[in-house]
Rosetta silent file (secondary structure, phi, psi, omega in degrees, C-alpha in Angstrom):
SEQUENCE: XXXXXXXXXXXXXXXXXXXXXXXXXXXXXXXXXXXXXXXXXXXXXXXXXXXXXXXXXXXXXXXXXXXXXXXXXXXXXXXXXXXXXXXXXXXXXXXXXXXXXXXXXXXXXXXXXXXXXXXXXXXXXXXXXXXXXXXXXXXXXXXXXXXXXXXXXXXXXXXXXXXXXXXXXXXXXXXXXXXXXXXXXXXXXXXXXXXXXXXXXXXXXXXXXXXXXX
SCORE:     score description
SCORE:     0.000 S_00000001
   1 L     0.000  -43.101 -158.518  -26.450   46.434   21.859 S_00000001
   2 H   -71.135  -31.723  176.140  -28.340   44.491   19.514 S_00000001
   3 H   -65.766  -49.293  168.160  -25.818   44.636   17.060 S_00000001
   4 H   -63.713   13.616  135.905  -23.020   43.626   19.480 S_00000001
   5 H   -94.300   24.541 -166.801  -24.836   40.321   20.878 S_00000001
   6 H  -107.216  -39.546  149.445  -26.237   39.382   16.854 S_00000001
   7 H   -38.736  -50.728 -167.764  -21.494   39.690   16.973 S_00000001
   8 H   -74.897  -41.171 -155.280  -21.488   37.646   19.974 S_00000001
   9 H   -85.116  -27.580 -144.331  -23.864   34.702   18.805 S_00000001
  10 H   -91.890  -31.881  174.517  -22.197   34.559   15.193 S_00000001
  11 H   -42.432  -52.960 -151.301  -18.399   34.554   17.269 S_00000001
  12 H   -63.060  -39.742  179.970  -20.352   32.063   19.554 S_00000001
  13 H   -42.727  -89.459  168.795  -21.132   30.387   16.034 S_00000001
  14 H   -26.961  -64.339 -154.803  -17.767   30.491   14.085 S_00000001
  15 H   -42.379  -72.186 -147.442  -16.233   28.873   17.708 S_00000001
  16 H   -48.592  -34.459 -167.972  -18.518   25.666   17.992 S_00000001
  17 H   -59.825  -49.842  176.087  -18.059   25.302   13.955 S_00000001
  18 H   -56.198  -46.460 -154.589  -14.237   24.908   14.525 S_00000001
  19 L  -101.710   24.068  -93.748  -14.618   23.023   17.361 S_00000001
  20 L   155.071  -39.773 -120.050  -16.944   20.638   15.143 S_00000001
  21 H  -132.328  -60.539 -163.832  -14.075   20.786   12.140 S_00000001
  22 H   -55.365  -39.436  171.435  -11.889   19.718   15.170 S_00000001
  23 H  -100.611    2.863  153.251  -13.483   16.526   16.379 S_00000001
  24 H   -85.909  -25.578  162.156  -14.521   14.920   12.845 S_00000001
  25 H   -72.775  -46.783  178.771  -10.522   15.289   12.159 S_00000001
  26 H   -37.084  -55.748 -173.587   -9.988   13.731   16.123 S_00000001
  27 L   -91.085   12.933  171.538  -12.185   11.022   14.726 S_00000001
  28 L  -143.955  173.394 -136.441  -11.208   10.031   11.272 S_00000001
  29 L   -81.298  129.934 -155.840   -7.876    8.207   10.226 S_00000001
  30 L  -130.816   56.620  139.784   -5.221   10.149   11.202 S_00000001
  31 L  -162.498 -157.427  176.029   -2.952    8.910    8.374 S_00000001
  32 L  -174.969  100.658 -171.668   -3.574    7.750    5.149 S_00000001
  33 L   -40.471  138.682  167.301   -1.330    5.638    2.894 S_00000001
  34 L  -119.429   79.082  151.998    0.247    7.322    0.263 S_00000001
  35 L   -98.729  175.183 -147.004    1.310    4.963   -2.631 S_00000001
  36 L   -65.931  134.638 -179.058    1.873    6.087   -5.995 S_00000001
  37 L   -72.219  124.451 -169.026   -1.247    6.245   -7.211 S_00000001
  38 L   -72.313  117.978  176.844   -1.900    3.457   -9.247 S_00000001
  39 L    -9.617  137.161  145.935   -3.122    2.947  -13.305 S_00000001
  40 L   -12.776  178.789  179.064   -6.856    3.377  -14.170 S_00000001
  41 L   -85.697  -41.684 -157.522   -9.568    0.683  -14.081 S_00000001
  42 L   -77.083  -57.555  159.466   -9.553    1.048  -18.186 S_00000001
  43 L   -50.846  -26.597 -159.455   -5.484    0.605  -18.394 S_00000001
  44 L   -82.004  -38.918  171.140   -5.354   -1.520  -15.632 S_00000001
  45 L   -89.472   91.542  114.393   -7.865   -4.300  -18.054 S_00000001
  46 L  -159.545   -6.102   94.726   -5.637   -3.463  -21.615 S_00000001
  47 L    43.731 -143.969  150.956   -3.273   -4.394  -19.245 S_00000001
  48 L   -69.664  -12.234  156.582   -3.853   -7.522  -18.017 S_00000001
  49 L   -60.765  -42.958  149.073   -5.281   -8.409  -21.372 S_00000001
  50 L   -65.496  -25.509  167.352   -1.666   -8.409  -22.357 S_00000001
  51 L  -111.246  137.114 -172.237    0.035  -10.523  -19.855 S_00000001
  52 L   -55.666  123.259  177.212    0.926  -14.210  -21.079 S_00000001
  53 L   -48.757   97.403  176.704   -0.838  -16.763  -18.788 S_00000001
  54 L  -136.648  148.071  157.676    1.236  -19.205  -16.896 S_00000001
  55 L   -40.415  139.902  164.030    1.589  -22.066  -14.198 S_00000001
  56 L   -79.511  161.855 -167.320    3.549  -20.326  -11.125 S_00000001
  57 L  -152.393  104.291  151.363    6.899  -22.781  -10.578 S_00000001
  58 L   -92.039   14.422 -160.987    8.752  -21.986   -7.256 S_00000001
  59 L   -47.175  119.782  164.101   11.530  -24.218   -8.105 S_00000001
  60 L    96.485  -11.313 -160.215   14.814  -22.399   -6.083 S_00000001
  61 L   -95.387  135.029  167.802   12.928  -19.316   -4.017 S_00000001
  62 L  -102.201 -169.372  176.294   14.616  -17.986   -0.954 S_00000001
  63 L  -128.190  -18.041  171.985   13.394  -14.485   -0.032 S_00000001
  64 L   -74.983    2.543 -171.405   17.369  -13.477    0.148 S_00000001
  65 L   -90.229   39.222 -145.806   17.208  -13.836   -3.411 S_00000001
  66 L  -179.330   51.777  144.952   15.129   -9.943   -3.361 S_00000001
  67 L     6.263  143.169  158.681   17.857   -8.050   -1.312 S_00000001
  68 L   168.494  165.823  -27.766   15.810   -5.542    1.013 S_00000001
  69 L   -57.711  163.107  153.627   15.526   -2.720    2.938 S_00000001
  70 L   -95.697 -150.700  -92.958   18.302   -1.298    0.933 S_00000001
  71 E   136.510  125.761 -173.631   19.577    2.354    2.353 S_00000001
  72 E  -134.537  -75.544  161.081   17.416    4.756   -0.026 S_00000001
  73 E  -143.922  165.018  173.723   19.393    8.166    1.771 S_00000001
  74 L    73.890 -123.792  167.447   21.207    8.930    4.124 S_00000001
  75 L  -128.851   33.303  166.680   20.688    6.098    7.085 S_00000001
  76 E   -91.356   81.310  153.379   17.251    5.546    5.746 S_00000001
  77 E   -16.299  160.276  167.492   16.160    1.752    4.548 S_00000001
  78 L  -104.160   21.970  146.709   13.397    1.591    2.312 S_00000001
  79 L  -100.039  -31.459 -176.492   10.671    0.217    4.849 S_00000001
  80 H   -62.217  -24.777  162.464   11.907    3.574    7.308 S_00000001
  81 H   -81.031  -70.639  179.277   10.792    6.211    3.860 S_00000001
  82 H   -19.259  -78.490  149.211    8.117    4.174    3.414 S_00000001
  83 H   -10.269  -55.325 -160.852    7.216    4.901    7.312 S_00000001
  84 H   -74.920  -80.684 -162.736    7.649    8.431    6.570 S_00000001
  85 H   -11.747  -51.980 -156.806    5.479    8.211    3.399 S_00000001
  86 L  -108.962    2.257 -175.615    2.425    6.602    4.678 S_00000001
  87 E  -125.707  136.454   32.528    2.321    7.666    7.971 S_00000001
  88 L    86.562   57.815  177.567    0.994   11.065    9.644 S_00000001
  89 L   102.730   28.747 -172.509    3.397   13.206   12.482 S_00000001
  90 L   -92.592  132.053 -130.498    6.175   10.868   11.921 S_00000001
  91 L  -133.266   65.298 -176.430    8.964   11.399   14.343 S_00000001
  92 L  -111.117 -170.754 -176.929   12.054    9.811   13.471 S_00000001
  93 L   -77.967 -125.763  164.566   15.355    9.585   15.206 S_00000001
  94 L   -88.162  -47.567  177.978   19.323    9.679   13.566 S_00000001
  95 L   -37.971  -12.492 -160.240   18.982    6.319   12.919 S_00000001
  96 L    32.769   69.631  140.995   15.441    6.961   10.921 S_00000001
  97 L   -85.037  113.249  146.762   13.682    4.729   13.306 S_00000001
  98 L   -20.449  -40.922 -152.443   10.070    5.827   13.531 S_00000001
  99 L   105.514 -144.056  173.358    9.673    7.176   16.873 S_00000001
 100 L  -141.884  159.223  165.949    6.152    8.619   17.154 S_00000001
 101 L   151.303 -123.239 -130.144    3.201    9.000   14.273 S_00000001
 102 L   133.969  117.005 -169.706    0.217    7.063   12.954 S_00000001
 103 E  -137.741  126.436  163.663   -0.247    4.946   10.249 S_00000001
 104 E  -117.834  157.122  178.173   -3.663    3.429    8.890 S_00000001
 105 L   -95.580  137.656  175.589   -3.570    0.695    6.840 S_00000001
 106 L   -92.737   20.617 -179.866   -6.186    0.658    4.173 S_00000001
 107 L  -118.870   37.790 -170.763   -6.868   -3.106    3.268 S_00000001
 108 L  -140.886  -23.897 -102.972   -7.696   -3.310    7.498 S_00000001
 109 L   -13.402   47.803 -172.110   -8.761    0.118    8.062 S_00000001
 110 L   -71.240  114.522  161.175   -6.751   -0.111   11.538 S_00000001
 111 E   -97.302  136.939  150.680   -4.636    3.582   12.443 S_00000001
 112 E  -127.971  134.674 -178.906   -1.383    2.629   14.733 S_00000001
 113 L   -89.491   11.898 -175.412    0.711    4.915   16.955 S_00000001
 114 L  -141.908  126.714  171.363    3.822    2.284   17.072 S_00000001
 115 L   -76.348  -10.643  167.545    5.611    1.607   14.162 S_00000001
 116 L   -52.082  -46.199 -174.128    6.426   -1.936   15.816 S_00000001
 117 L   -87.691    6.103  178.855    2.741   -2.496   14.636 S_00000001
 118 E  -114.468  148.091  148.594    3.238   -2.080   10.851 S_00000001
 119 L  -116.860  167.097 -165.811    4.568   -3.811    8.422 S_00000001
 120 L   -91.514  151.439  149.166    5.697   -2.688    4.464 S_00000001
 121 E  -116.853  159.332  174.437    4.080   -4.822    2.288 S_00000001
 122 E  -120.208  109.998 -147.051    5.477   -5.701   -1.083 S_00000001
 123 L   -55.424  -64.686  173.147    1.597   -5.406   -2.624 S_00000001
 124 L   -67.546  114.478 -171.436    3.064   -8.391   -5.438 S_00000001
 125 L   -81.965  140.456  166.983    4.496  -10.423   -2.640 S_00000001
 126 H     8.009  -77.922 -164.354    8.608  -12.172   -3.360 S_00000001
 127 H   -57.334  -35.277 -173.453    7.322  -15.342   -3.785 S_00000001
 128 H   -70.710  -33.986 -170.944    4.412  -14.594   -6.160 S_00000001
 129 H   -58.778  -60.296 -179.840    7.242  -12.304   -8.643 S_00000001
 130 H    -4.344  -72.649 -139.918    9.485  -15.911   -7.974 S_00000001
 131 H   -88.871  -24.979  136.887    7.109  -17.812   -9.081 S_00000001
 132 H     3.419  -67.729  139.862    6.024  -15.327  -12.304 S_00000001
 133 L   144.883   45.166  164.496    9.370  -15.531  -13.746 S_00000001
 134 L   -95.282   41.155 -179.735   11.062  -13.389  -11.739 S_00000001
 135 L  -122.888   11.236  147.962   13.691  -16.392  -10.945 S_00000001
 136 L  -105.653    3.651  172.430   15.171  -14.983  -14.389 S_00000001
 137 L   -67.462  151.971  140.719   15.899  -11.808  -13.315 S_00000001
 138 L   -40.634  134.560  152.940   19.471  -10.858  -12.263 S_00000001
 139 H   -20.311  -60.540 -170.602   19.863   -9.905   -8.448 S_00000001
 140 H  -101.368   35.458  149.118   19.941   -6.336   -8.425 S_00000001
 141 H   -86.642  -40.465 -179.706   16.805   -6.774  -10.851 S_00000001
 142 H   -76.743   -5.461  167.795   14.896   -8.383   -7.986 S_00000001
 143 H   -74.461  -39.472  169.166   16.517   -5.362   -5.647 S_00000001
 144 H   -53.772  -71.004 -175.755   14.760   -3.169   -7.912 S_00000001
 145 H   -11.941  -74.984 -167.152   11.609   -4.918   -7.358 S_00000001
 146 H   -61.711  -28.089 -120.136   11.499   -5.645   -3.696 S_00000001
 147 L  -158.926    5.106 -163.034   12.233   -1.835   -3.009 S_00000001
 148 L   -79.885  145.615 -159.307   10.878   -0.303   -5.891 S_00000001
 149 L  -138.354   -6.223 -172.023    8.890    2.987   -4.179 S_00000001
 150 L   -99.655  -14.782  179.913    8.304    4.478   -7.638 S_00000001
 151 L  -113.318  166.989  156.902    4.983    2.091   -8.850 S_00000001
 152 L   -64.923   58.131 -147.229    2.817    0.703   -6.464 S_00000001
 153 L   -85.998  -65.632  164.251    4.418   -2.002   -4.499 S_00000001
 154 E   -81.005  134.350  171.929    5.127   -0.662   -0.993 S_00000001
 155 E  -164.307  160.893 -138.885    3.022    0.258    1.133 S_00000001
 156 L   -87.099  171.384  177.062    2.735    0.581    5.231 S_00000001
 157 L   157.263  136.209  173.201   -0.369   -1.706    6.094 S_00000001
 158 E    -9.359   75.270 -149.182   -1.563   -3.905    9.469 S_00000001
 159 H   -48.554  -68.981 -138.106    1.624   -6.390   10.483 S_00000001
 160 H   -83.810   25.027  174.506   -0.495   -9.486   11.412 S_00000001
 161 H   -90.798  -50.411  171.007   -2.731   -8.554    7.883 S_00000001
 162 H   -57.753  -24.454 -138.370    0.322   -8.509    6.181 S_00000001
 163 H  -115.588  -52.614 -178.924    1.440  -12.051    7.524 S_00000001
 164 H   -68.128  -29.090  142.530   -1.841  -13.223    6.862 S_00000001
 165 H    -7.052 -104.181  163.619   -1.607  -12.069    3.079 S_00000001
 166 L   104.594  -91.469  172.708    1.625  -13.910    3.228 S_00000001
 167 L  -116.620    6.261 -178.183    1.969  -14.885   -1.059 S_00000001
 168 L   -65.792  179.487 -178.056   -1.374  -14.989   -1.963 S_00000001
 169 L  -101.949 -178.136  164.206   -2.732  -13.705   -5.129 S_00000001
 170 L  -127.708   22.160   98.318   -6.272  -12.159   -5.425 S_00000001
 171 L   -19.483  -40.102  178.631   -7.469  -15.062   -6.212 S_00000001
 172 L  -138.731   35.091  141.933   -7.393  -16.556   -2.592 S_00000001
 173 L  -167.766  153.864  159.285   -6.838  -13.028   -0.178 S_00000001
 174 L  -139.559 -151.247 -148.278   -7.862   -9.280   -1.288 S_00000001
 175 L  -118.344  140.142 -173.129   -8.011   -5.864    1.655 S_00000001
 176 L  -107.407  -12.189  148.230  -11.319   -6.591    3.908 S_00000001
 177 L   -88.311  130.548  179.122  -11.861   -2.921    2.914 S_00000001
 178 L   -98.484  -24.807  174.874  -14.030   -3.480   -0.162 S_00000001
 179 L   -85.204    5.077 -171.952  -13.508    0.471   -1.205 S_00000001
 180 L  -116.813  -18.453 -174.267   -9.957   -0.347   -1.350 S_00000001
 181 H   -70.679  -20.385  179.719  -10.226   -3.890   -3.422 S_00000001
 182 H   -64.402  -40.500 -142.916  -10.517   -1.090   -6.945 S_00000001
 183 H   -89.867   -6.675 -145.292   -6.980    0.532   -6.068 S_00000001
 184 H  -119.470  -19.074  169.002   -5.427   -2.749   -4.513 S_00000001
 185 H  -125.019    1.237  122.265   -5.890   -4.811   -8.170 S_00000001
 186 H   -32.974  -64.044  173.076   -4.968   -1.820  -10.333 S_00000001
 187 H   -60.223  -16.563 -153.541   -1.846   -1.908   -8.554 S_00000001
 188 H   -68.561  -57.892  178.749   -1.457   -5.797   -8.241 S_00000001
 189 H   -60.609  -79.177 -178.278   -1.423   -5.037  -12.586 S_00000001
 190 H   -32.636  -16.095 -156.746    0.278   -2.766  -13.119 S_00000001
 191 H  -111.135  -26.157  158.795    3.254   -3.662  -11.048 S_00000001
 192 H   -36.739  -72.865  127.260    2.409   -7.180  -12.991 S_00000001
 193 H   118.211  131.494  162.634    2.965   -5.489  -15.574 S_00000001
 194 L   -63.123   -9.033 -177.289    5.533   -2.851  -15.905 S_00000001
 195 L   -92.618  -23.682 -151.367    7.921   -6.251  -14.382 S_00000001
 196 L    19.100   76.219 -167.963    6.336   -8.479  -17.515 S_00000001
 197 L  -116.966  112.167  162.401    5.663  -10.969  -14.405 S_00000001
 198 L   -67.668 -175.133 -174.504    3.239  -13.536  -15.907 S_00000001
 199 L  -126.639  118.500 -164.070   -0.416  -14.172  -14.513 S_00000001
 200 L   -67.418 -177.906 -144.282   -1.513  -17.485  -13.328 S_00000001
 201 H   -77.805  -56.159 -162.121   -5.294  -18.708  -14.959 S_00000001
 202 H   -72.298  -16.090  170.741   -7.549  -18.375  -11.928 S_00000001
 203 H   -61.390  -27.717  164.672   -5.795  -14.948  -10.771 S_00000001
 204 H   -92.540   20.979  140.031   -6.526  -13.119  -13.915 S_00000001
 205 H   -53.279 -117.892 -154.983  -10.362  -14.690  -13.428 S_00000001
 206 H    -4.809  -67.468 -170.701  -10.138  -12.868  -10.052 S_00000001
 207 H   -63.644  -26.381 -154.677   -8.413   -9.716  -10.985 S_00000001
 208 L   -85.240   -1.364 -177.812  -10.412   -9.364  -14.425 S_00000001
 209 H   -54.869  -55.635 -149.201  -13.656   -9.982  -11.917 S_00000001
 210 H  -108.944   32.044  114.625  -13.176   -7.191   -9.500 S_00000001
 211 H   -41.488  -52.805 -179.329  -12.052   -4.782  -12.584 S_00000001
 212 H   -32.919  -52.261 -124.987  -15.397   -5.155  -14.003 S_00000001
 213 L  -101.079  -12.777 -142.163  -16.453   -3.978  -11.121 S_00000001
 214 L   -97.100    0.000    0.000  -13.801   -0.706  -10.417 S_00000001
């Protein structure tokens, strides 16, 4: 009988442990954005040192000069592809629109269950890219930039947070979640370096400061 009760106590403890684990899972963020991993802080500092420092010029900018969202596969365009990549338990219909799922926004720590509450942020904004050298690109290259799934350039975030960011660089806007800022600036520098974009002096100063704390 003593062995029976011992086994019963073990079973109860196991069940309680499983229950606690389930509760922890439910209380944790339901999805983590799957931005391609940026370069290390050390590499980002090296990249930043090589970027041209120049004043920005927005003459002639139009969002339409950066064609997006383009078809990626089948019926899925870039936005829909990122929503599926960055979400958890995402269900899509025959047109590739997300009908259910959850999305965790690392900028502000919010979780959403409707795709309409989520924007796909161009981490380096299109206008910022134009100001920094994309005005000299071909339309094809601007399209590649606006739909880049390989570099850490596109991420699903809370829509009004993305709208508040607008076209600002790290000198004037950063994610409110301070633990994400190192990832953000590493990604920013990587994208600018890959595309040969310049930085202005205030932007470089801010990036340098954040990277030194990574």
